[in-house]
GROMACS .gro file of C-alpha atoms in nm:
model
  421
    1MET     CA    1   7.295   5.914   2.749
    2GLU     CA    2   7.119   5.677   2.511
    3THR     CA    3   7.007   5.351   2.670
    4LYS     CA    4   7.148   5.048   2.488
    5ILE     CA    5   7.013   4.718   2.615
    6ALA     CA    6   7.163   4.369   2.605
    7VAL     CA    7   6.944   4.076   2.712
    8ILE     CA    8   7.152   3.774   2.811
    9GLY     CA    9   6.964   3.448   2.764
   10LEU     CA   10   6.713   3.416   2.480
   11GLY     CA   11   6.475   3.153   2.607
   12TYR     CA   12   6.111   3.174   2.714
   13VAL     CA   13   6.183   3.484   2.923
   14GLY     CA   14   6.467   3.668   2.752
   15LEU     CA   15   6.347   3.665   2.393
   16PRO     CA   16   5.999   3.820   2.445
   17LEU     CA   17   6.153   4.081   2.676
   18ALA     CA   18   6.429   4.167   2.429
   19ARG     CA   19   6.176   4.201   2.148
   20LEU     CA   20   5.968   4.433   2.363
   21PHE     CA   21   6.266   4.650   2.461
   22SER     CA   22   6.362   4.676   2.094
   23THR     CA   23   6.042   4.869   2.021
   24LYS     CA   24   6.184   5.163   2.218
   25TYR     CA   25   6.559   5.109   2.266
   26ALA     CA   26   6.857   4.981   2.072
   27THR     CA   27   6.851   4.618   2.185
   28ILE     CA   28   7.065   4.314   2.121
   29GLY     CA   29   7.001   3.963   2.245
   30PHE     CA   30   7.288   3.742   2.356
   31ASP     CA   31   7.283   3.365   2.388
   32LYS     CA   32   7.579   3.127   2.401
   33ASN     CA   33   7.385   2.880   2.184
   34ALA     CA   34   7.493   2.977   1.832
   35ALA     CA   35   7.229   2.751   1.673
   36ARG     CA   36   6.958   2.928   1.869
   37VAL     CA   37   7.091   3.267   1.759
   38SER     CA   38   7.101   3.158   1.396
   39GLU     CA   39   6.743   3.031   1.411
   40LEU     CA   40   6.621   3.359   1.563
   41MET     CA   41   6.799   3.572   1.306
   42GLN     CA   42   6.623   3.369   1.038
   43GLY     CA   43   6.294   3.484   1.191
   44HIS     CA   44   6.177   3.176   1.382
   45ASP     CA   45   6.142   3.103   1.753
   46ALA     CA   46   6.124   2.730   1.827
   47THR     CA   47   5.966   2.795   2.168
   48LEU     CA   48   5.672   2.963   1.988
   49GLU     CA   49   5.665   3.241   2.247
   50LEU     CA   50   5.714   3.489   1.962
   51SER     CA   51   5.536   3.454   1.631
   52ASP     CA   52   5.752   3.466   1.321
   53GLN     CA   53   5.576   3.788   1.226
   54LEU     CA   54   5.659   3.964   1.555
   55LEU     CA   55   6.017   3.848   1.549
   56GLN     CA   56   6.073   3.950   1.189
   57GLU     CA   57   5.912   4.286   1.255
   58ALA     CA   58   6.155   4.345   1.542
   59ILE     CA   59   6.447   4.259   1.316
   60ASP     CA   60   6.331   4.460   1.015
   61ASN     CA   61   6.167   4.761   1.179
   62HIS     CA   62   6.343   4.799   1.514
   63GLY     CA   63   6.694   4.681   1.437
   64PHE     CA   64   6.675   4.396   1.687
   65ARG     CA   65   6.949   4.141   1.648
   66CYS     CA   66   7.088   3.840   1.830
   67THR     CA   67   7.445   3.726   1.878
   68SER     CA   68   7.661   3.467   2.050
   69ASN     CA   69   7.967   3.696   2.038
   70GLU     CA   70   8.033   3.882   2.365
   71ASP     CA   71   8.210   4.164   2.183
   72ASP     CA   72   7.879   4.257   2.019
   73ILE     CA   73   7.728   4.357   2.354
   74ARG     CA   74   8.030   4.543   2.487
   75ASP     CA   75   7.894   4.889   2.398
   76CYS     CA   76   7.562   4.834   2.580
   77ASN     CA   77   7.498   5.006   2.913
   78PHE     CA   78   7.190   4.826   3.046
   79TYR     CA   79   7.233   4.449   3.083
   80VAL     CA   80   6.943   4.217   3.159
   81VAL     CA   81   7.016   3.860   3.270
   82ALA     CA   82   6.736   3.613   3.192
   83VAL     CA   83   6.889   3.268   3.223
   84PRO     CA   84   6.733   2.956   3.380
   85THR     CA   85   6.769   2.878   3.751
   86PRO     CA   86   6.701   2.504   3.779
   87VAL     CA   87   6.749   2.256   4.062
   88ASP     CA   88   6.978   1.952   4.056
   89ARG     CA   89   6.876   1.588   4.103
   90ASP     CA   90   6.852   1.642   4.477
   91ASN     CA   91   6.632   1.952   4.428
   92ARG     CA   92   6.909   2.186   4.538
   93PRO     CA   93   6.928   2.523   4.360
   94ASP     CA   94   7.168   2.520   4.065
   95LEU     CA   95   7.301   2.872   4.017
   96SER     CA   96   7.563   2.778   3.756
   97PRO     CA   97   7.375   2.947   3.466
   98LEU     CA   98   7.363   3.267   3.672
   99TYR     CA   99   7.732   3.242   3.755
  100GLU     CA  100   7.818   3.198   3.389
  101ALA     CA  101   7.598   3.492   3.286
  102SER     CA  102   7.758   3.707   3.556
  103LEU     CA  103   8.101   3.623   3.416
  104THR     CA  104   7.977   3.736   3.075
  105VAL     CA  105   7.851   4.063   3.221
  106GLY     CA  106   8.179   4.113   3.406
  107ARG     CA  107   8.376   4.082   3.085
  108VAL     CA  108   8.176   4.349   2.900
  109ILE     CA  109   8.038   4.591   3.160
  110SER     CA  110   8.175   4.946   3.178
  111ARG     CA  111   8.177   5.226   3.431
  112GLY     CA  112   7.828   5.366   3.495
  113ASP     CA  113   7.644   5.061   3.353
  114ILE     CA  114   7.353   4.876   3.514
  115VAL     CA  115   7.292   4.501   3.527
  116VAL     CA  116   6.941   4.379   3.606
  117TYR     CA  117   6.870   4.016   3.695
  118GLU     CA  118   6.536   3.856   3.604
  119SER     CA  119   6.605   3.492   3.691
  120SER     CA  120   6.403   3.344   3.977
  121VAL     CA  121   6.619   3.327   4.290
  122TYR     CA  122   6.593   3.341   4.667
  123PRO     CA  123   6.659   3.670   4.850
  124GLY     CA  124   7.025   3.764   4.849
  125VAL     CA  125   7.142   3.586   4.534
  126THR     CA  126   7.175   3.900   4.321
  127GLU     CA  127   7.388   4.098   4.566
  128GLU     CA  128   7.566   3.814   4.746
  129GLU     CA  129   7.627   3.561   4.467
  130CYS     CA  130   7.613   3.737   4.130
  131ILE     CA  131   7.746   4.088   4.189
  132PRO     CA  132   8.075   3.968   4.345
  133ILE     CA  133   8.142   3.773   4.024
  134VAL     CA  134   8.080   4.084   3.815
  135GLU     CA  135   8.307   4.286   4.045
  136GLN     CA  136   8.590   4.036   4.037
  137THR     CA  137   8.571   3.983   3.662
  138SER     CA  138   8.538   4.349   3.565
  139GLY     CA  139   8.759   4.507   3.829
  140LEU     CA  140   8.480   4.759   3.890
  141ARG     CA  141   8.327   4.843   4.228
  142PHE     CA  142   7.959   4.780   4.298
  143ASN     CA  143   7.750   5.095   4.356
  144LEU     CA  144   8.050   5.311   4.273
  145ASP     CA  145   8.147   5.208   3.920
  146PHE     CA  146   7.843   5.000   3.820
  147TYR     CA  147   7.496   4.932   3.959
  148ALA     CA  148   7.239   4.655   3.975
  149GLY     CA  149   6.868   4.587   3.980
  150TYR     CA  150   6.629   4.295   4.003
  151SER     CA  151   6.304   4.262   3.812
  152PRO     CA  152   6.155   3.913   3.841
  153GLU     CA  153   6.026   3.756   3.523
  154ARG     CA  154   5.656   3.681   3.503
  155ILE     CA  155   5.641   3.497   3.173
  156ASN     CA  156   5.370   3.234   3.143
  157PRO     CA  157   5.479   2.998   2.861
  158GLY     CA  158   5.212   2.938   2.600
  159ASP     CA  159   4.989   3.221   2.729
  160LYS     CA  160   4.911   3.458   2.443
  161GLN     CA  161   4.695   3.686   2.657
  162HIS     CA  162   4.924   3.753   2.954
  163THR     CA  163   5.231   3.844   2.750
  164VAL     CA  164   5.526   4.032   2.897
  165GLU     CA  165   5.391   4.380   2.825
  166ASN     CA  166   5.053   4.291   2.977
  167ILE     CA  167   5.180   4.172   3.315
  168ARG     CA  168   5.265   4.425   3.584
  169LYS     CA  169   5.638   4.423   3.653
  170VAL     CA  170   5.814   4.443   3.990
  171THR     CA  171   6.137   4.643   3.973
  172SER     CA  172   6.417   4.735   4.213
  173GLY     CA  173   6.763   4.888   4.223
  174SER     CA  174   7.079   4.879   4.431
  175THR     CA  175   7.032   5.247   4.520
  176THR     CA  176   6.724   5.467   4.533
  177GLU     CA  177   6.827   5.653   4.218
  178ILE     CA  178   6.909   5.334   4.027
  179GLY     CA  179   6.579   5.181   4.134
  180GLN     CA  180   6.395   5.475   3.984
  181ARG     CA  181   6.595   5.451   3.664
  182VAL     CA  182   6.538   5.077   3.628
  183ASP     CA  183   6.168   5.129   3.697
  184ALA     CA  184   6.145   5.405   3.435
  185ILE     CA  185   6.303   5.189   3.165
  186TYR     CA  186   6.066   4.899   3.231
  187ALA     CA  187   5.766   5.129   3.271
  188SER     CA  188   5.833   5.274   2.925
  189VAL     CA  189   5.748   4.940   2.760
  190ILE     CA  190   5.525   4.755   3.010
  191LYS     CA  191   5.164   4.852   2.939
  192ALA     CA  192   5.039   4.701   3.265
  193GLY     CA  193   5.268   4.925   3.468
  194THR     CA  194   5.536   4.860   3.728
  195HIS     CA  195   5.581   4.836   4.104
  196LEU     CA  196   5.908   4.968   4.245
  197ALA     CA  197   6.008   4.752   4.542
  198PRO     CA  198   6.214   4.914   4.821
  199SER     CA  199   6.509   4.678   4.776
  200ILE     CA  200   6.649   4.402   4.556
  201LYS     CA  201   6.591   4.142   4.830
  202VAL     CA  202   6.223   4.238   4.856
  203ALA     CA  203   6.181   4.198   4.479
  204GLU     CA  204   6.358   3.859   4.490
  205ALA     CA  205   6.135   3.745   4.776
  206ALA     CA  206   5.819   3.862   4.598
  207LYS     CA  207   5.900   3.647   4.299
  208ILE     CA  208   5.982   3.337   4.496
  209ILE     CA  209   5.660   3.346   4.702
  210GLU     CA  210   5.434   3.398   4.399
  211ASN     CA  211   5.502   3.049   4.269
  212SER     CA  212   5.541   2.893   4.614
  213GLN     CA  213   5.194   3.014   4.707
  214ARG     CA  214   5.046   2.859   4.392
  215ASP     CA  215   5.237   2.536   4.453
  216ILE     CA  216   5.096   2.503   4.805
  217ASN     CA  217   4.739   2.571   4.689
  218ILE     CA  218   4.765   2.307   4.416
  219ALA     CA  219   4.916   2.063   4.665
  220PHE     CA  220   4.611   2.114   4.885
  221VAL     CA  221   4.366   2.022   4.610
  222ASN     CA  222   4.590   1.733   4.500
  223GLU     CA  223   4.565   1.596   4.853
  224LEU     CA  224   4.190   1.652   4.843
  225ALA     CA  225   4.176   1.450   4.519
  226LYS     CA  226   4.344   1.159   4.693
  227ILE     CA  227   4.106   1.183   4.990
  228PHE     CA  228   3.793   1.206   4.776
  229ASN     CA  229   3.911   0.916   4.562
  230HIS     CA  230   3.918   0.702   4.878
  231ILE     CA  231   3.573   0.826   4.975
  232GLY     CA  232   3.437   0.764   4.625
  233ILE     CA  233   3.324   1.115   4.530
  234ASP     CA  234   3.431   1.327   4.236
  235THR     CA  235   3.684   1.599   4.321
  236LEU     CA  236   3.572   1.834   4.044
  237ASP     CA  237   3.212   1.808   4.166
  238VAL     CA  238   3.328   1.908   4.513
  239LEU     CA  239   3.533   2.201   4.381
  240GLU     CA  240   3.243   2.319   4.165
  241ALA     CA  241   3.014   2.325   4.467
  242ALA     CA  242   3.272   2.498   4.689
  243SER     CA  243   3.339   2.759   4.419
  244THR     CA  244   2.991   2.902   4.469
  245LYS     CA  245   3.133   3.084   4.775
  246TRP     CA  246   3.266   3.425   4.673
  247ASN     CA  247   3.611   3.389   4.831
  248PHE     CA  248   3.686   3.027   4.745
  249LEU     CA  249   4.009   2.996   4.543
  250PRO     CA  250   3.945   2.796   4.222
  251PHE     CA  251   4.253   2.571   4.212
  252ARG     CA  252   4.230   2.230   4.050
  253PRO     CA  253   4.432   1.911   4.097
  254GLY     CA  254   4.702   1.823   3.848
  255LEU     CA  255   5.067   1.772   3.767
  256VAL     CA  256   5.296   2.055   3.878
  257GLY     CA  257   5.606   2.075   3.663
  258GLY     CA  258   5.777   2.340   3.457
  259HIS     CA  259   6.054   2.580   3.540
  260CYS     CA  260   5.874   2.796   3.797
  261ILE     CA  261   5.607   2.645   4.021
  262GLY     CA  262   5.783   2.310   4.044
  263VAL     CA  263   6.122   2.469   4.118
  264ASP     CA  264   6.089   2.802   4.301
  265PRO     CA  265   5.967   2.654   4.632
  266TYR     CA  266   6.297   2.465   4.660
  267TYR     CA  267   6.482   2.796   4.629
  268LEU     CA  268   6.271   2.944   4.909
  269ALA     CA  269   6.324   2.635   5.125
  270GLN     CA  270   6.699   2.651   5.066
  271CYS     CA  271   6.701   3.016   5.170
  272ALA     CA  272   6.506   2.940   5.486
  273GLN     CA  273   6.738   2.655   5.582
  274ARG     CA  274   7.046   2.871   5.527
  275HIS     CA  275   6.901   3.114   5.780
  276GLY     CA  276   6.832   2.842   6.037
  277TYR     CA  277   6.463   2.778   5.972
  278ASN     CA  278   6.325   2.447   5.850
  279PRO     CA  279   6.014   2.515   5.636
  280GLU     CA  280   5.736   2.262   5.677
  281ILE     CA  281   5.439   2.370   5.465
  282ILE     CA  282   5.652   2.456   5.160
  283LEU     CA  283   5.831   2.121   5.152
  284ALA     CA  284   5.514   1.927   5.235
  285GLY     CA  285   5.350   2.088   4.931
  286ARG     CA  286   5.647   1.992   4.718
  287ARG     CA  287   5.633   1.630   4.835
  288THR     CA  288   5.263   1.612   4.752
  289ASN     CA  289   5.297   1.763   4.407
  290ASP     CA  290   5.610   1.566   4.321
  291SER     CA  291   5.419   1.246   4.398
  292MET     CA  292   5.129   1.304   4.160
  293GLY     CA  293   5.283   1.147   3.849
  294GLU     CA  294   5.340   0.818   4.029
  295TYR     CA  295   4.995   0.845   4.186
  296VAL     CA  296   4.827   0.874   3.844
  297ALA     CA  297   5.021   0.573   3.715
  298HIS     CA  298   4.924   0.361   4.016
  299GLU     CA  299   4.557   0.461   3.978
  300VAL     CA  300   4.561   0.356   3.613
  301VAL     CA  301   4.718   0.021   3.704
  302LYS     CA  302   4.450  -0.039   3.969
  303LEU     CA  303   4.173   0.043   3.721
  304MET     CA  304   4.324  -0.197   3.469
  305ILE     CA  305   4.345  -0.479   3.723
  306LYS     CA  306   3.985  -0.420   3.832
  307LYS     CA  307   3.878  -0.462   3.468
  308GLY     CA  308   4.077  -0.781   3.430
  309LEU     CA  309   4.345  -0.623   3.212
  310GLY     CA  310   4.700  -0.747   3.247
  311VAL     CA  311   4.958  -0.473   3.305
  312LEU     CA  312   5.263  -0.673   3.196
  313GLU     CA  313   5.337  -0.576   2.834
  314ALA     CA  314   5.013  -0.377   2.817
  315ARG     CA  315   5.005  -0.101   2.554
  316ILE     CA  316   4.939   0.235   2.716
  317LEU     CA  317   4.911   0.570   2.537
  318VAL     CA  318   4.997   0.895   2.717
  319LEU     CA  319   4.860   1.206   2.549
  320GLY     CA  320   5.082   1.506   2.615
  321PHE     CA  321   5.433   1.547   2.756
  322THR     CA  322   5.488   1.921   2.803
  323PHE     CA  323   5.453   2.062   3.154
  324LYS     CA  324   5.138   2.252   3.054
  325GLU     CA  325   4.896   2.290   2.765
  326ASN     CA  326   4.967   2.461   2.432
  327CYS     CA  327   5.339   2.520   2.478
  328THR     CA  328   5.658   2.341   2.375
  329ASP     CA  329   5.823   2.350   2.719
  330VAL     CA  330   5.916   2.005   2.852
  331ARG     CA  331   6.133   2.127   3.140
  332ASN     CA  332   6.059   1.936   3.462
  333SER     CA  333   5.762   1.761   3.302
  334LYS     CA  334   5.584   1.544   3.556
  335VAL     CA  335   5.434   1.338   3.276
  336TYR     CA  336   5.773   1.167   3.276
  337ASP     CA  337   5.692   1.028   3.622
  338ILE     CA  338   5.376   0.868   3.482
  339VAL     CA  339   5.569   0.709   3.196
  340ARG     CA  340   5.856   0.590   3.416
  341THR     CA  341   5.624   0.434   3.674
  342LEU     CA  342   5.422   0.249   3.410
  343GLN     CA  343   5.743   0.123   3.255
  344ASP     CA  344   5.842  -0.009   3.597
  345TYR     CA  345   5.532  -0.231   3.567
  346SER     CA  346   5.676  -0.353   3.231
  347ALA     CA  347   5.400  -0.181   3.035
  348GLN     CA  348   5.476  -0.060   2.682
  349VAL     CA  349   5.415   0.314   2.691
  350ASP     CA  350   5.371   0.538   2.387
  351VAL     CA  351   5.385   0.917   2.426
  352TYR     CA  352   5.209   1.142   2.175
  353ASP     CA  353   5.245   1.520   2.183
  354PRO     CA  354   5.218   1.738   1.870
  355TRP     CA  355   5.379   2.032   2.053
  356VAL     CA  356   5.713   1.883   2.146
  357SER     CA  357   6.039   1.832   1.963
  358PRO     CA  358   6.086   1.451   1.959
  359ASP     CA  359   6.463   1.497   1.942
  360LEU     CA  360   6.462   1.715   2.255
  361VAL     CA  361   6.244   1.471   2.451
  362LYS     CA  362   6.473   1.186   2.347
  363GLN     CA  363   6.780   1.383   2.449
  364GLU     CA  364   6.645   1.507   2.783
  365TYR     CA  365   6.436   1.209   2.895
  366GLY     CA  366   6.535   0.911   2.681
  367ILE     CA  367   6.175   0.877   2.561
  368THR     CA  368   6.073   0.824   2.200
  369VAL     CA  369   5.771   1.034   2.106
  370THR     CA  370   5.540   0.861   1.862
  371THR     CA  371   5.410   1.063   1.569
  372GLU     CA  372   5.143   0.822   1.446
  373LEU     CA  373   4.856   0.667   1.639
  374GLN     CA  374   4.746   0.320   1.537
  375PRO     CA  375   4.381   0.210   1.574
  376ASN     CA  376   4.273  -0.074   1.804
  377THR     CA  377   4.612  -0.075   1.976
  378TYR     CA  378   4.592   0.044   2.334
  379ASP     CA  379   4.474  -0.112   2.658
  380ALA     CA  380   4.474   0.226   2.831
  381VAL     CA  381   4.492   0.595   2.745
  382ILE     CA  382   4.596   0.871   2.983
  383LEU     CA  383   4.513   1.229   2.887
  384ALA     CA  384   4.793   1.408   3.071
  385VAL     CA  385   4.807   1.754   2.910
  386ALA     CA  386   4.511   1.964   2.795
  387HIS     CA  387   4.641   2.068   2.454
  388THR     CA  388   4.377   2.223   2.230
  389GLN     CA  389   4.429   1.936   1.984
  390PHE     CA  390   4.310   1.689   2.249
  391ARG     CA  391   3.981   1.865   2.323
  392ASN     CA  392   3.807   1.699   2.031
  393ILE     CA  393   4.027   1.394   1.985
  394ASP     CA  394   3.841   1.068   1.918
  395ILE     CA  395   4.012   0.824   2.152
  396LYS     CA  396   3.782   0.525   2.108
  397PRO     CA  397   3.920   0.404   1.772
  398LEU     CA  398   4.268   0.381   1.927
  399LEU     CA  399   4.154   0.147   2.203
  400ARG     CA  400   4.102  -0.225   2.227
  401PRO     CA  401   3.750  -0.340   2.326
  402LEU     CA  402   3.846  -0.382   2.692
  403HIS     CA  403   4.028  -0.068   2.803
  404VAL     CA  404   4.083   0.210   3.059
  405ILE     CA  405   4.061   0.586   2.999
  406TYR     CA  406   4.210   0.815   3.264
  407ASP     CA  407   4.173   1.192   3.246
  408VAL     CA  408   4.430   1.392   3.444
  409LYS     CA  409   4.295   1.730   3.328
  410GLY     CA  410   3.919   1.682   3.356
  411LEU     CA  411   3.887   1.746   2.983
  412LEU     CA  412   3.685   1.446   2.866
  413PRO     CA  413   3.312   1.376   2.925
  414ARG     CA  414   3.271   1.187   3.250
  415LYS     CA  415   3.066   0.908   3.092
  416GLU     CA  416   3.360   0.822   2.862
  417ILE     CA  417   3.628   0.782   3.129
  418ASP     CA  418   3.715   0.533   3.400
  419GLY     CA  419   3.897   0.771   3.631
  420ARG     CA  420   4.034   1.123   3.679
  421LEU     CA  421   4.205   1.339   3.937
   0.00000   0.00000   0.00000
């Protein structure tokens, strides 16, 4: 039987994967956002994960198409769910996008079909939360009439080297045979190869600890940065010296936002608590990393006061708003915490970021992104995101004679700055 693939959710994860599948299989992308679908079918991806050339090539040469009409994916037999899994204001997992996608699958799935989930979740979500929705909606029986798999996404937004086909993929299936079939389909397009996990829960757990491990390591060096700041030594100097040991892990301090590292540990913690265990290290790491935006703002305020600069109504420029360099993704941006804290001091804060959509930032955060930088205007500048455009930016003309420069990313020459993480 010919494999016909539908990828549900055409964001940072779903679109590159759908494009890749289309090089070998009949593939259609589904997204409920009709405007997003229209944009993609015109050959442009606003997230910039796919170049216009790659997207148009998929459309013209491989028959790839996108739709917001469920009927268009009804004749597929291999469904891949790649929707976001955020947390709510209280950092509790929000599975509503997954529930909605599962309803969509349930309305179109047929006997013998497979649904594979890629969204980051804690162990048990696929089989205990999503599959029952598919069963109830479709009237089909799990592992008798239809089957499931889990293959955690490993997309790194903005990374043009570690693209989806160049990152080894973990796969799994609800039965041994289905696991092998899911693995074979992914292996046919993933150049870096695949790893077939023994169960869906193992694959879910593997994904959730990848980002939790990174979160904890960054939290450690963020805490070190605070300690060394009190001592009066430079954190990056310390890390450079320590890195001369062969097995030292080269993590650096910084803001931890985005849709994965800043979110996944909460999913793991929720899972642990549901099973009667209260995680300590995971949540301690989260508290440390969630505090870093406010910490940066307070450090800048202290530097300004030490220089005799008034904070009330001070003009402060923040360079960068995305959660990481050279991407458009503003989800869970911790730069917002810097801006909000400075505004609490009644400072006038301007945000400049050539990568973002000003309308989206205004809609999601209520912040107006400036598009023009005026000379001799600012009392302080904070370099928050290491966009390529900021590597050679001349900050001095933007500043007033008495000023503070704070470098979150360690990008600027040390002699030009007043402080950094």
